[in-house]
Coordinates of C-alpha atoms and ligand atoms in Angstrom, one line a residue:
M1412 CA 0.0 0.0 0.0
S1413 CA 1.4 3.3 -1.0
N1414 CA 0.4 6.8 0.1
H1415 CA -0.3 7.6 -3.5
E1416 CA -2.7 4.6 -3.8
L1417 CA -4.5 5.5 -0.5
A1418 CA -4.9 9.2 -1.5
N1419 CA -6.4 8.2 -4.8
M1420 CA -8.9 6.0 -3.0
F1421 CA -10.0 8.9 -0.8
F1422 CA -10.2 11.2 -3.8
D1423 CA -12.4 8.6 -5.4
I1424 CA -14.6 8.3 -2.4
A1425 CA -15.0 12.1 -2.4
D1426 CA -16.1 12.0 -6.1
M1427 CA -18.6 9.2 -5.5
L1428 CA -20.1 11.0 -2.5
E1429 CA -20.4 14.1 -4.5
I1430 CA -22.4 12.2 -7.1
E1431 CA -24.7 11.0 -4.3
D1432 CA -25.2 14.7 -3.2
V1433 CA -23.7 14.1 0.2
Q1434 CA -22.8 17.3 1.9
W1435 CA -19.5 18.1 3.6
E1436 CA -18.0 14.6 3.5
P1437 CA -16.5 15.0 0.0
R1438 CA -14.6 18.0 1.3
A1439 CA -13.3 16.1 4.3
Y1440 CA -12.1 13.2 2.1
R1441 CA -10.4 15.5 -0.4
K1442 CA -8.6 17.3 2.4
A1443 CA -7.4 14.0 3.9
A1444 CA -6.4 12.7 0.4
L1445 CA -4.4 15.9 -0.3
S1446 CA -2.5 15.7 2.9
I1447 CA -1.8 12.0 2.5
S1448 CA -0.6 12.5 -1.0
T1449 CA 2.0 15.1 0.1
L1450 CA 3.0 13.4 3.3
P1451 CA 6.7 12.9 3.7
V1452 CA 6.3 9.5 5.4
D1453 CA 4.6 6.2 4.8
V1454 CA 1.1 6.2 6.1
K1455 CA 1.6 2.6 7.2
Q1456 CA 4.5 3.7 9.4
L1457 CA 2.3 6.4 11.0
Y1458 CA -0.4 3.8 11.6
E1459 CA 2.1 1.5 13.3
Q1460 CA 3.1 4.4 15.5
G1461 CA -0.5 5.2 16.3
K1462 CA -0.2 8.6 14.8
L1463 CA -2.8 8.5 12.0
T1464 CA -4.9 11.3 13.5
E1465 CA -1.9 13.6 13.5
I1466 CA -2.2 13.8 9.7
E1467 CA -4.0 17.0 8.8
G1468 CA -7.6 16.3 7.9
V1469 CA -7.6 12.7 9.2
G1470 CA -10.2 12.3 11.9
K1471 CA -11.4 9.2 13.7
S1472 CA -13.5 7.8 10.9
I1473 CA -10.9 8.3 8.1
A1474 CA -8.3 6.8 10.4
A1475 CA -10.5 3.8 11.0
S1476 CA -10.8 3.3 7.2
I1477 CA -7.0 3.5 6.9
E1478 CA -6.6 1.0 9.6
E1479 CA -9.0 -1.3 8.0
Y1480 CA -7.2 -1.0 4.7
V1481 CA -3.8 -1.6 6.3
K1482 CA -5.0 -4.7 8.1
T1483 CA -7.3 -6.3 5.5
G1484 CA -6.3 -4.8 2.2
T1485 CA -9.8 -3.6 1.6
M1486 CA -11.8 -0.6 2.6
T1487 CA -15.5 -1.3 3.0
K1488 CA -16.7 2.3 2.3
Y1489 CA -14.7 2.4 -0.9
E1490 CA -15.7 -1.0 -2.1
K1491 CA -19.4 -0.3 -1.5
L1492 CA -19.4 2.9 -3.4
K1493 CA -17.2 1.5 -6.1
K1494 CA -19.7 -1.3 -6.8
K1495 CA -22.2 1.4 -7.6
Y1496 CA -19.8 3.5 -9.6
P1497 CA -17.2 1.3 -11.3
L1498 CA -15.5 4.2 -13.0
D1499 CA -11.9 5.3 -13.5
F1500 CA -12.3 8.5 -11.4
T1501 CA -8.5 8.7 -10.9
T1502 CA -8.0 9.2 -14.6
F1503 CA -11.1 11.4 -15.2
R1504 CA -10.0 13.7 -12.4
K1505 CA -7.0 14.7 -14.4
I1506 CA -9.1 15.7 -17.4
Q1507 CA -10.5 19.2 -17.4
G1508 CA -14.2 19.3 -17.6
M1509 CA -14.7 15.8 -16.2
G1510 CA -16.0 16.6 -12.7
P1511 CA -17.8 13.8 -10.8
K1512 CA -21.3 14.9 -11.8
R1513 CA -20.4 15.0 -15.5
V1514 CA -18.5 11.7 -15.3
Y1515 CA -21.6 10.2 -13.8
A1516 CA -23.9 11.7 -16.5
L1517 CA -21.7 10.1 -19.2
Y1518 CA -21.8 6.8 -17.4
K1519 CA -25.5 6.8 -17.0
K1520 CA -26.2 7.7 -20.6
L1521 CA -23.4 6.1 -22.5
R1522 CA -21.8 3.6 -20.1
I1523 CA -18.5 5.5 -20.3
K1524 CA -16.3 3.9 -17.6
N1525 CA -12.8 4.8 -18.6
L1526 CA -10.6 6.8 -20.9
D1527 CA -11.0 4.3 -23.8
D1528 CA -14.8 4.5 -23.6
L1529 CA -14.6 8.3 -23.5
R1530 CA -12.3 8.4 -26.5
S1531 CA -14.5 6.1 -28.6
A1532 CA -17.7 8.0 -27.6
I1533 CA -16.0 11.3 -28.7
E1534 CA -14.8 9.7 -32.0
K1535 CA -18.4 8.5 -32.8
N1536 CA -19.7 12.0 -31.9
K1537 CA -22.1 10.5 -29.3
I1538 CA -21.6 13.1 -26.7
R1539 CA -22.8 16.1 -28.7
K1540 CA -26.2 14.4 -28.9
L1541 CA -26.7 14.2 -25.2
E1542 CA -28.9 16.6 -23.4
G1543 CA -26.8 19.2 -21.6
F1544 CA -23.7 18.6 -23.7
G1545 CA -23.8 19.7 -27.3
E1546 CA -21.2 20.0 -30.0
K1547 CA -19.2 22.7 -28.3
S1548 CA -18.7 20.8 -25.1
E1549 CA -17.8 17.6 -27.0
E1550 CA -15.1 19.5 -28.9
Q1551 CA -13.9 20.9 -25.6
L1552 CA -13.7 17.4 -24.1
R1553 CA -11.8 16.1 -27.1
H1554 CA -9.3 18.9 -26.6
N1555 CA -9.0 18.3 -22.9
M1556 CA -8.6 14.6 -23.4
E1557 CA -5.9 15.0 -25.9
S1558 CA -3.9 17.4 -23.8
F1559 CA -4.2 14.9 -20.9
S1560 CA -2.9 12.0 -23.0
R1561 CA 0.1 14.1 -23.9
V1562 CA 1.2 14.7 -20.3
K1563 CA -0.1 11.5 -18.8
S1564 CA 3.3 9.9 -18.6
E1565 CA 3.8 11.0 -15.0
R1566 CA 7.4 11.3 -13.8
R1567 CA 8.3 10.2 -10.3
M1568 CA 10.7 11.6 -7.8
L1569 CA 13.8 9.5 -7.7
G1570 CA 14.2 9.6 -3.9
Y1571 CA 10.9 7.8 -3.4
V1572 CA 11.6 5.0 -5.9
I1573 CA 15.4 4.4 -6.0
D1574 CA 15.5 1.9 -3.2
D1575 CA 12.7 -0.2 -4.8
L1576 CA 14.5 0.0 -8.1
E1577 CA 17.8 -1.2 -6.5
A1578 CA 16.0 -4.0 -4.7
L1579 CA 14.5 -5.1 -8.1
V1580 CA 17.9 -5.1 -9.7
E1581 CA 19.3 -7.1 -6.8
K1582 CA 16.5 -9.7 -7.2
L1583 CA 17.3 -10.0 -10.9
R1584 CA 20.9 -10.5 -10.1
K1585 CA 20.1 -13.2 -7.6
S1586 CA 17.7 -15.0 -9.9
G1587 CA 20.4 -17.0 -11.5
F1588 CA 19.2 -16.2 -15.0
F1589 CA 21.5 -13.3 -15.7
E1590 CA 25.3 -12.9 -15.6
R1591 CA 25.0 -9.1 -15.2
V1592 CA 22.3 -6.7 -14.3
E1593 CA 22.8 -2.9 -14.2
M1594 CA 20.5 0.0 -14.1
A1595 CA 20.8 2.6 -16.9
G1596 CA 18.8 5.7 -17.9
S1597 CA 17.9 8.6 -15.8
S1598 CA 18.0 6.7 -12.5
R1599 CA 21.7 5.8 -13.2
R1600 CA 22.3 9.5 -13.8
M1601 CA 20.5 10.1 -10.5
K1602 CA 18.2 12.6 -12.1
E1603 CA 15.8 14.1 -9.6
T1604 CA 12.7 12.7 -11.4
V1605 CA 12.4 9.6 -13.6
G1606 CA 10.0 8.8 -16.4
D1607 CA 10.8 5.1 -16.5
F1608 CA 13.4 2.6 -15.4
D1609 CA 15.9 1.2 -17.9
I1610 CA 17.7 -2.0 -16.9
L1611 CA 20.4 -3.8 -18.9
A1612 CA 21.4 -7.4 -18.5
V1613 CA 23.5 -10.2 -20.0
S1614 CA 21.9 -13.6 -20.0
G1615 CA 22.7 -17.0 -21.5
N1616 CA 19.1 -17.9 -21.3
P1617 CA 17.1 -14.7 -22.0
E1618 CA 13.7 -16.4 -22.5
K1619 CA 13.9 -17.9 -19.0
G1620 CA 15.2 -14.6 -17.6
M1621 CA 12.3 -12.7 -19.1
D1622 CA 9.8 -15.3 -17.8
F1623 CA 11.3 -14.7 -14.3
F1624 CA 11.1 -10.9 -14.8
V1625 CA 7.4 -10.7 -15.8
K1626 CA 6.4 -13.0 -12.9
M1627 CA 8.0 -10.9 -10.3
K1628 CA 5.5 -9.6 -7.7
E1629 CA 6.5 -6.0 -8.5
V1630 CA 5.2 -6.4 -12.0
D1631 CA 1.6 -5.3 -12.5
E1632 CA 1.2 -5.5 -16.2
V1633 CA 3.3 -6.8 -19.1
I1634 CA 3.4 -4.3 -22.0
V1635 CA 5.6 -6.2 -24.4
K1636 CA 7.6 -9.3 -23.8
G1637 CA 10.5 -10.4 -26.0
S1638 CA 13.8 -12.1 -25.4
T1639 CA 15.8 -8.9 -26.0
K1640 CA 13.4 -6.4 -24.6
T1641 CA 10.6 -6.6 -22.2
S1642 CA 8.6 -3.6 -20.9
V1643 CA 6.3 -3.8 -17.9
K1644 CA 4.4 -1.6 -15.6
L1645 CA 5.6 -1.9 -12.0
D1646 CA 3.4 -1.8 -8.9
M1647 CA 5.0 1.6 -8.0
G1648 CA 3.3 3.0 -11.0
L1649 CA 6.4 3.3 -13.3
N1650 CA 7.2 1.4 -16.4
C1651 CA 10.4 -0.5 -16.6
D1652 CA 12.3 -1.7 -19.7
L1653 CA 14.6 -4.7 -19.3
R1654 CA 17.0 -5.3 -22.2
V1655 CA 19.2 -8.2 -22.7
V1656 CA 22.4 -7.5 -24.6
E1657 CA 25.6 -9.3 -25.5
T1658 CA 28.7 -9.1 -23.4
K1659 CA 30.7 -7.7 -26.2
S1660 CA 28.4 -4.7 -26.5
F1661 CA 27.5 -4.3 -22.8
G1662 CA 29.6 -1.1 -22.5
A1663 CA 28.1 0.4 -25.6
A1664 CA 24.6 -0.4 -24.5
M1665 CA 25.2 1.0 -21.0
Q1666 CA 26.6 4.2 -22.6
Y1667 CA 23.7 4.5 -25.0
F1668 CA 20.9 3.7 -22.5
T1669 CA 22.3 5.9 -19.8
G1670 CA 22.1 8.9 -22.0
N1671 CA 21.0 11.5 -21.7
K1672 CA 19.8 11.9 -25.2
D1673 CA 21.6 15.2 -25.8
H1674 CA 24.8 13.8 -24.5
N1675 CA 24.4 10.8 -26.9
V1676 CA 23.7 13.1 -29.9
K1677 CA 26.9 15.0 -29.3
L1678 CA 28.9 11.8 -28.9
R1679 CA 27.5 10.5 -32.1
K1680 CA 28.6 13.7 -33.9
I1681 CA 32.1 13.3 -32.6
A1682 CA 32.1 9.7 -33.8
I1683 CA 31.0 10.8 -37.3
S1684 CA 33.7 13.5 -37.3
K1685 CA 36.3 10.8 -36.7
G1686 CA 34.9 8.6 -39.5
L1687 CA 33.4 6.2 -36.9
K1688 CA 29.9 4.9 -36.2
L1689 CA 28.5 4.8 -32.7
N1690 CA 25.4 3.0 -31.6
E1691 CA 24.2 0.8 -28.8
Y1692 CA 26.2 -2.2 -30.1
G1693 CA 29.6 -0.5 -30.2
V1694 CA 31.9 1.9 -32.0
F1695 CA 32.7 0.8 -35.6
R1696 CA 35.2 1.7 -38.2
K1697 CA 33.6 0.6 -41.4
E1698 CA 32.0 -2.7 -40.3
K1699 CA 34.7 -3.5 -37.8
S1700 CA 34.0 -3.1 -34.1
I1701 CA 36.7 -1.1 -32.3
A1702 CA 35.0 -0.7 -28.9
G1703 CA 32.0 -2.0 -27.1
D1704 CA 32.4 -4.2 -24.0
T1705 CA 33.2 -1.4 -21.6
E1706 CA 32.1 2.2 -21.4
K1707 CA 35.6 3.3 -20.8
E1708 CA 36.7 1.9 -24.2
V1709 CA 33.7 3.4 -25.9
Y1710 CA 34.6 6.9 -24.7
A1711 CA 38.4 6.3 -25.2
S1712 CA 37.8 5.4 -28.9
L1713 CA 36.3 8.9 -29.3
G1714 CA 39.2 10.5 -27.6
L1715 CA 37.3 11.1 -24.3
D1716 CA 37.8 10.3 -20.7
V1717 CA 34.9 8.3 -19.2
M1718 CA 32.9 10.3 -16.8
E1719 CA 30.5 9.5 -13.9
P1720 CA 26.9 9.0 -15.1
E1721 CA 25.7 12.0 -13.0
L1722 CA 27.7 14.3 -15.3
R1723 CA 26.1 13.1 -18.5
E1724 CA 23.7 15.9 -19.1
N1725 CA 25.5 17.7 -22.0
M1726 CA 26.5 20.6 -19.7
G1727 CA 30.1 20.8 -20.8
E1728 CA 31.2 17.3 -19.6
I1729 CA 32.1 16.2 -23.1
E1730 CA 34.4 19.2 -23.7
A1731 CA 36.0 18.6 -20.3
A1732 CA 36.4 14.9 -21.1
R1733 CA 38.3 15.8 -24.3
T1734 CA 40.7 18.1 -22.4
H1735 CA 41.2 15.7 -19.5
S1736 CA 39.7 18.3 -17.2
L1737 CA 36.7 16.5 -15.8
P1738 CA 36.0 17.4 -12.2
N1739 CA 36.8 14.9 -9.5
I1740 CA 33.3 15.0 -8.1
V1741 CA 32.5 14.4 -4.4
G1742 CA 32.0 10.7 -3.6
Y1743 CA 28.9 9.3 -1.8
G1744 CA 31.3 7.9 0.8
E1745 CA 33.0 11.2 1.5
I1746 CA 29.9 12.7 3.2
Q1747 CA 30.5 12.6 7.0
G1748 CA 27.2 13.9 8.3
D1749 CA 23.9 15.5 7.6
L1750 CA 23.4 19.2 8.1
H1751 CA 19.6 19.5 8.1
M1752 CA 17.3 17.4 10.3
H1753 CA 14.2 17.8 12.4
T1754 CA 12.8 15.9 15.3
A1755 CA 9.5 15.8 17.1
N1756 CA 10.6 18.9 19.0
S1757 CA 9.3 20.8 15.9
D1758 CA 7.5 19.2 13.0
G1759 CA 9.4 15.9 12.8
I1760 CA 7.8 12.6 13.8
N1761 CA 10.7 10.9 15.6
T1762 CA 12.5 11.7 18.8
L1763 CA 16.1 13.0 19.0
D1764 CA 17.3 9.5 20.1
E1765 CA 15.5 7.8 17.2
M1766 CA 16.9 10.2 14.7
L1767 CA 20.4 9.8 16.1
S1768 CA 20.4 6.0 15.9
A1769 CA 19.0 6.1 12.4
A1770 CA 21.8 8.6 11.4
K1771 CA 24.4 6.4 13.1
K1772 CA 23.1 3.4 11.3
W1773 CA 23.4 5.3 8.0
G1774 CA 27.1 5.9 8.9
H1775 CA 27.1 9.5 9.8
K1776 CA 29.6 10.9 12.2
Y1777 CA 27.5 13.9 13.1
V1778 CA 24.2 15.5 12.4
A1779 CA 22.9 19.0 12.7
I1780 CA 19.5 19.2 14.5
T1781 CA 17.9 22.2 12.9
E1782 CA 14.4 22.7 14.2
H1783 CA 12.2 25.4 12.9
S1784 CA 12.0 28.8 14.6
R1785 CA 9.0 30.4 16.3
S1786 CA 7.6 32.4 13.3
L1787 CA 6.7 29.2 11.5
P1788 CA 3.9 28.0 13.8
V1789 CA 2.6 25.4 11.3
A1790 CA 5.8 23.6 11.8
K1791 CA 5.7 24.1 15.6
G1792 CA 8.7 26.4 15.5
L1793 CA 10.6 26.9 18.7
D1794 CA 11.1 30.2 20.5
D1795 CA 14.4 31.3 22.2
K1796 CA 13.6 29.6 25.5
R1797 CA 12.7 26.3 23.9
F1798 CA 15.9 26.4 21.9
E1799 CA 17.9 27.0 25.0
E1800 CA 16.2 24.0 26.7
L1801 CA 16.8 21.8 23.6
F1802 CA 20.5 22.8 23.5
K1803 CA 21.0 21.9 27.1
K1804 CA 19.7 18.5 26.3
I1805 CA 21.9 18.2 23.3
D1806 CA 24.9 19.2 25.4
R1807 CA 24.1 16.3 27.7
V1808 CA 23.6 13.8 24.9
N1809 CA 26.8 15.0 23.1
E1810 CA 28.9 14.1 26.2
K1811 CA 28.2 10.4 25.9
S1812 CA 27.3 10.1 22.2
D1813 CA 29.6 8.8 19.6
I1814 CA 27.6 10.4 16.9
K1815 CA 27.9 14.2 17.4
I1816 CA 25.2 16.7 17.3
L1817 CA 25.5 20.2 15.9
K1818 CA 23.1 22.7 17.5
G1819 CA 21.2 24.4 14.8
V1820 CA 18.1 26.1 13.5
E1821 CA 16.2 26.4 10.3
L1822 CA 15.6 30.0 10.9
E1823 CA 12.8 32.0 9.4
I1824 CA 14.0 34.9 7.2
L1825 CA 11.2 37.4 8.0
K1826 CA 9.3 39.4 5.6
D1827 CA 11.8 42.3 5.6
G1828 CA 14.9 40.1 5.6
S1829 CA 15.5 40.3 9.3
L1830 CA 15.9 37.2 11.3
D1831 CA 13.7 35.3 13.7
L1832 CA 15.0 34.7 17.3
S1833 CA 17.4 36.9 19.3
S1834 CA 21.0 37.3 18.4
Q1835 CA 21.9 35.9 21.8
T1836 CA 20.2 32.6 21.0
L1837 CA 21.8 32.5 17.6
K1838 CA 25.2 33.1 19.0
N1839 CA 25.0 29.7 20.8
M1840 CA 24.4 27.8 17.7
D1841 CA 26.8 25.8 15.5
I1842 CA 24.8 26.1 12.3
I1843 CA 22.1 28.6 11.2
I1844 CA 20.1 27.7 8.1
G1845 CA 18.2 30.7 6.9
A1846 CA 15.0 29.9 5.2
I1847 CA 12.3 31.7 3.3
H1848 CA 9.0 29.8 3.8
Q1849 CA 6.3 32.5 3.9
W1850 CA 5.3 35.9 2.9
T1851 CA 6.6 35.6 -0.7
R1852 CA 3.3 36.1 -2.4
G1853 CA 3.1 39.7 -3.5
Q1854 CA 6.9 40.2 -3.2
D1855 CA 8.3 41.0 -6.6
R1856 CA 11.8 40.1 -7.9
R1857 CA 13.5 43.1 -6.3
T1858 CA 11.8 42.8 -3.0
L1859 CA 12.5 39.1 -2.7
T1860 CA 16.1 39.5 -3.8
N1861 CA 16.7 42.3 -1.3
R1862 CA 15.1 40.3 1.4
M1863 CA 17.5 37.4 0.8
L1864 CA 20.5 39.8 0.5
K1865 CA 19.7 41.5 3.7
A1866 CA 19.5 38.2 5.6
I1867 CA 22.9 37.1 4.1
D1868 CA 24.4 40.5 5.1
T1869 CA 23.6 40.0 8.8
G1870 CA 26.6 37.8 8.9
L1871 CA 24.7 35.4 11.2
I1872 CA 23.6 32.8 8.7
T1873 CA 25.7 29.8 7.9
T1874 CA 23.7 28.6 4.9
I1875 CA 20.5 29.2 3.0
A1876 CA 17.9 26.4 3.1
H1877 CA 16.5 25.1 -0.2
P1878 CA 17.5 28.4 -1.9
S1879 CA 15.4 28.4 -5.0
G1880 CA 12.1 27.6 -3.2
R1881 CA 10.9 25.3 -5.9
M1882 CA 8.8 22.2 -5.1
I1883 CA 8.7 19.7 -7.9
G1884 CA 5.3 19.5 -9.5
K1885 CA 3.9 22.2 -7.1
R1886 CA 5.8 25.4 -7.1
E1887 CA 8.3 27.2 -9.4
A1888 CA 11.6 28.6 -8.1
F1889 CA 11.4 32.1 -6.6
D1890 CA 11.8 34.9 -9.1
M1891 CA 15.0 36.3 -7.6
D1892 CA 18.3 37.6 -9.0
F1893 CA 20.2 34.5 -8.1
Q1894 CA 23.5 35.8 -9.5
R1895 CA 23.5 38.6 -7.0
I1896 CA 22.7 36.1 -4.3
Y1897 CA 25.6 33.8 -5.3
E1898 CA 27.9 36.9 -5.3
S1899 CA 26.8 37.9 -1.9
C1900 CA 27.2 34.4 -0.5
K1901 CA 30.7 34.2 -1.8
K1902 CA 31.5 37.6 -0.3
N1903 CA 30.0 36.9 3.1
G1904 CA 31.2 33.3 3.4
V1905 CA 27.6 32.1 3.4
F1906 CA 26.9 28.6 2.0
L1907 CA 24.0 27.4 -0.1
E1908 CA 22.1 24.3 0.9
I1909 CA 21.4 21.3 -1.4
N1910 CA 18.3 20.0 0.1
G1911 CA 17.9 16.3 -0.7
F1912 CA 14.2 16.0 0.2
P1913 CA 12.8 14.6 -3.0
D1914 CA 10.1 17.2 -3.5
R1915 CA 12.6 20.0 -3.0
S1916 CA 15.8 18.7 -4.6
D1917 CA 17.0 22.3 -4.1
L1918 CA 19.3 23.9 -5.3
P1919 CA 18.6 22.2 -8.6
F1920 CA 21.8 20.8 -10.1
N1921 CA 22.2 23.3 -12.9
M1922 CA 22.0 26.1 -10.4
V1923 CA 24.5 24.4 -8.2
K1924 CA 27.0 24.3 -11.1
E1925 CA 26.4 28.0 -11.8
A1926 CA 26.7 29.0 -8.1
K1927 CA 30.0 27.0 -7.9
S1928 CA 31.4 29.2 -10.7
F1929 CA 30.9 32.1 -8.3
G1930 CA 33.0 30.4 -5.7
V1931 CA 30.1 29.4 -3.4
K1932 CA 30.4 26.4 -1.2
F1933 CA 27.5 24.1 -0.2
T1934 CA 26.0 22.3 2.8
L1935 CA 24.0 19.1 2.2
G1936 CA 20.9 18.2 4.1
S1937 CA 18.3 15.4 4.0
D1938 CA 15.7 17.7 5.7
S1939 CA 14.6 14.6 7.5
H1940 CA 11.3 14.8 9.3
G1941 CA 11.5 11.1 10.3
V1942 CA 13.9 8.2 10.4
D1943 CA 12.7 7.1 7.0
H1944 CA 14.2 10.3 5.5
V1945 CA 17.8 9.9 6.6
R1946 CA 18.5 8.2 3.2
F1947 CA 17.7 11.4 1.4
I1948 CA 21.3 12.7 2.1
R1949 CA 22.2 10.4 -0.8
L1950 CA 19.9 12.4 -3.1
A1951 CA 21.5 15.7 -1.9
T1952 CA 24.9 14.2 -2.7
A1953 CA 23.7 13.1 -6.1
I1954 CA 22.7 16.7 -6.9
A1955 CA 26.1 17.9 -5.7
R1956 CA 27.7 15.5 -8.1
R1957 CA 25.4 16.5 -10.9
G1958 CA 26.4 20.1 -10.2
W1959 CA 30.1 19.2 -10.6
L1960 CA 31.0 19.7 -6.9
E1961 CA 34.2 18.4 -5.6
R1962 CA 35.2 17.4 -2.1
K1963 CA 36.4 20.9 -1.3
D1964 CA 33.1 22.5 -2.3
V1965 CA 31.0 20.5 0.2
V1966 CA 31.0 21.3 3.9
N1967 CA 29.7 17.9 4.9
T1968 CA 33.1 16.4 3.9
M1969 CA 34.6 18.3 6.9
S1970 CA 35.0 16.8 10.3
Y1971 CA 32.8 17.7 13.2
N1972 CA 35.5 19.7 14.9
D1973 CA 36.2 21.7 11.7
I1974 CA 32.6 22.5 11.3
L1975 CA 32.4 23.7 14.9
K1976 CA 35.2 26.2 14.1
L1977 CA 33.2 27.7 11.2
R1978 CA 31.2 30.0 13.5
R1979 CA 33.7 30.4 16.3
Ligands
DGT2681 P1 13.4 9.4 -18.4 O1 13.1 7.9 -18.5 O2 12.5 10.3 -19.1 O3 13.6 9.7 -16.9 O4 14.8 9.7 -19.0 P2 15.9 8.6 -19.6 O5 17.1 9.4 -19.8 O6 16.0 7.4 -18.8 O7 15.3 8.4 -21.1 P3 14.7 7.1 -21.8 O8 14.2 6.1 -20.8 O9 13.7 7.7 -22.8 O10 15.9 6.5 -22.6 C1 17.0 6.0 -22.0 C2 18.2 6.4 -22.7 O11 18.2 6.0 -24.0 C3 18.4 7.9 -22.8 O12 18.9 8.5 -21.6 C4 19.3 8.0 -24.0 C5 18.9 6.9 -24.8 N1 18.0 7.4 -25.9 C6 16.6 7.4 -25.9 N2 16.1 7.9 -27.0 C7 17.2 8.3 -27.7 C8 17.4 8.9 -29.0 O13 16.4 9.3 -29.7 N3 18.6 9.2 -29.4 C9 19.7 8.8 -28.7 N4 20.9 9.0 -29.2 N5 19.6 8.2 -27.5 C10 18.4 8.0 -27.0
CA2682 CA1 14.2 6.0 -18.4
CA2683 CA1 13.1 3.8 -21.2

């Protein structure tokens, strides 16, 4: 059971209740669905901790439905309604002009249950003849349906699916049907969002291997099955292509299917300029293969150094590979700690002890506990006094703990650029993450830029939280003069954060690369709000790598003692 799935069920219930003219309830279900769909933790985990009603909009009765679903795999309320209305509300909801009442009218009159039915009814001009519809609204529906079909391939945030993908790859490896299995595509490049998974394998018995693959429990639906390529839909809602290739062209296939496309196009041009042919089978001079079994050879045959997959975005890496000046990007294993974490003291769900043991298990040597400050009441921000109490506790824990804690704050940058909390409280902190969370509406580019610059100028801030403010799929980056901000950060010795929380992934990697060119350095944070998020430091590191950062550019490669000295 995923949050996504559960949220869709509640949205469906809301739609069906609306058809039944039930008052209020649809709103309540939508509210619950919305908060579940954006929840940073697994609902199942909250259930196990008895914390369901802490979810915004989830009262006793919705909590009971969740519990029933977790325990039995069915939800009576949903099943009952669905029997009466066996319609694909989840899809219809995404098409403009297909509100519940209209969906129901189309079902009653034309038995339209799903997208295919809708399409064929429109093609046969059946809808225009219905009372209350007409030719114009049929045309409008046709248009809306087509624009839905174009965008329907939903991308997913890598942070939420990478572990499942790796587990899947591991299962294929252990199946005994493949000699090699590797992931390629955007997930190998650690792109923040992925459209589908691409897996490459070598197998002496591809038919049996593919049989095994399509029977895995993660596979919901087989799209095409062949002995060299099989495409399926996985239960996590993403498609996955498994390709079986020959050992002698494994490197060429890895290169080709890792991409990205622009990177490949440029490589192919280089090949042509050298009188060579490059494709997923190898590099060829006339018909003779000159490279193919390793990526390194493929690149070398084109006069290029091989680069880490994260760099393959056609952002200058090919030029750098030619002049042997690729950056030595920071390694995942070089990160010593996490510089952005919350606990139940503000809006996290786990205690300090729980967060520490999860961080220790991950391998961190230190973490910064950076609770929200008082002016963010929705996140239960702390005032000066509560920070003082928390820091006393941290001092006590630090004495005995082998994983060290940095005393920090995720500090509200107020509307005018001044800082939340007293400078006395701030003085006692090891790390201050300045953050803009609110009052941005109505602030134009100049006002917002000046607000940020003023905060940087205070000389009190260590780093800027999720600097662009973007939320994937929800909110664009702030309209700010980022170049001036980079300049000012460099001048004031203020870092920029790379926030690894999947929905944020902020700074975005291309902006990281630009900020680096101004001489800015970076802090990495998982922005954990629970033990399940500690793993997001890896995503922050991936963005750092994709932004060409080297060890020296990343504060988290420093030791605890050296970080303590930053503000002393
Ligand atoms: P995604 O799935 O949208 O997150 O992104 P990718 O990069 O995984 O793209 P995908 O799955 O369409 O294709 C996998 C790789 O195959 C891609 O990174 C590069 C290569 N590729 C796909 N289409 C083309 C193409 O038209 N030309 C070239 N040269 N390579 C391509
Ligand atoms: Ca892909
Ligand atoms: Ca693909």
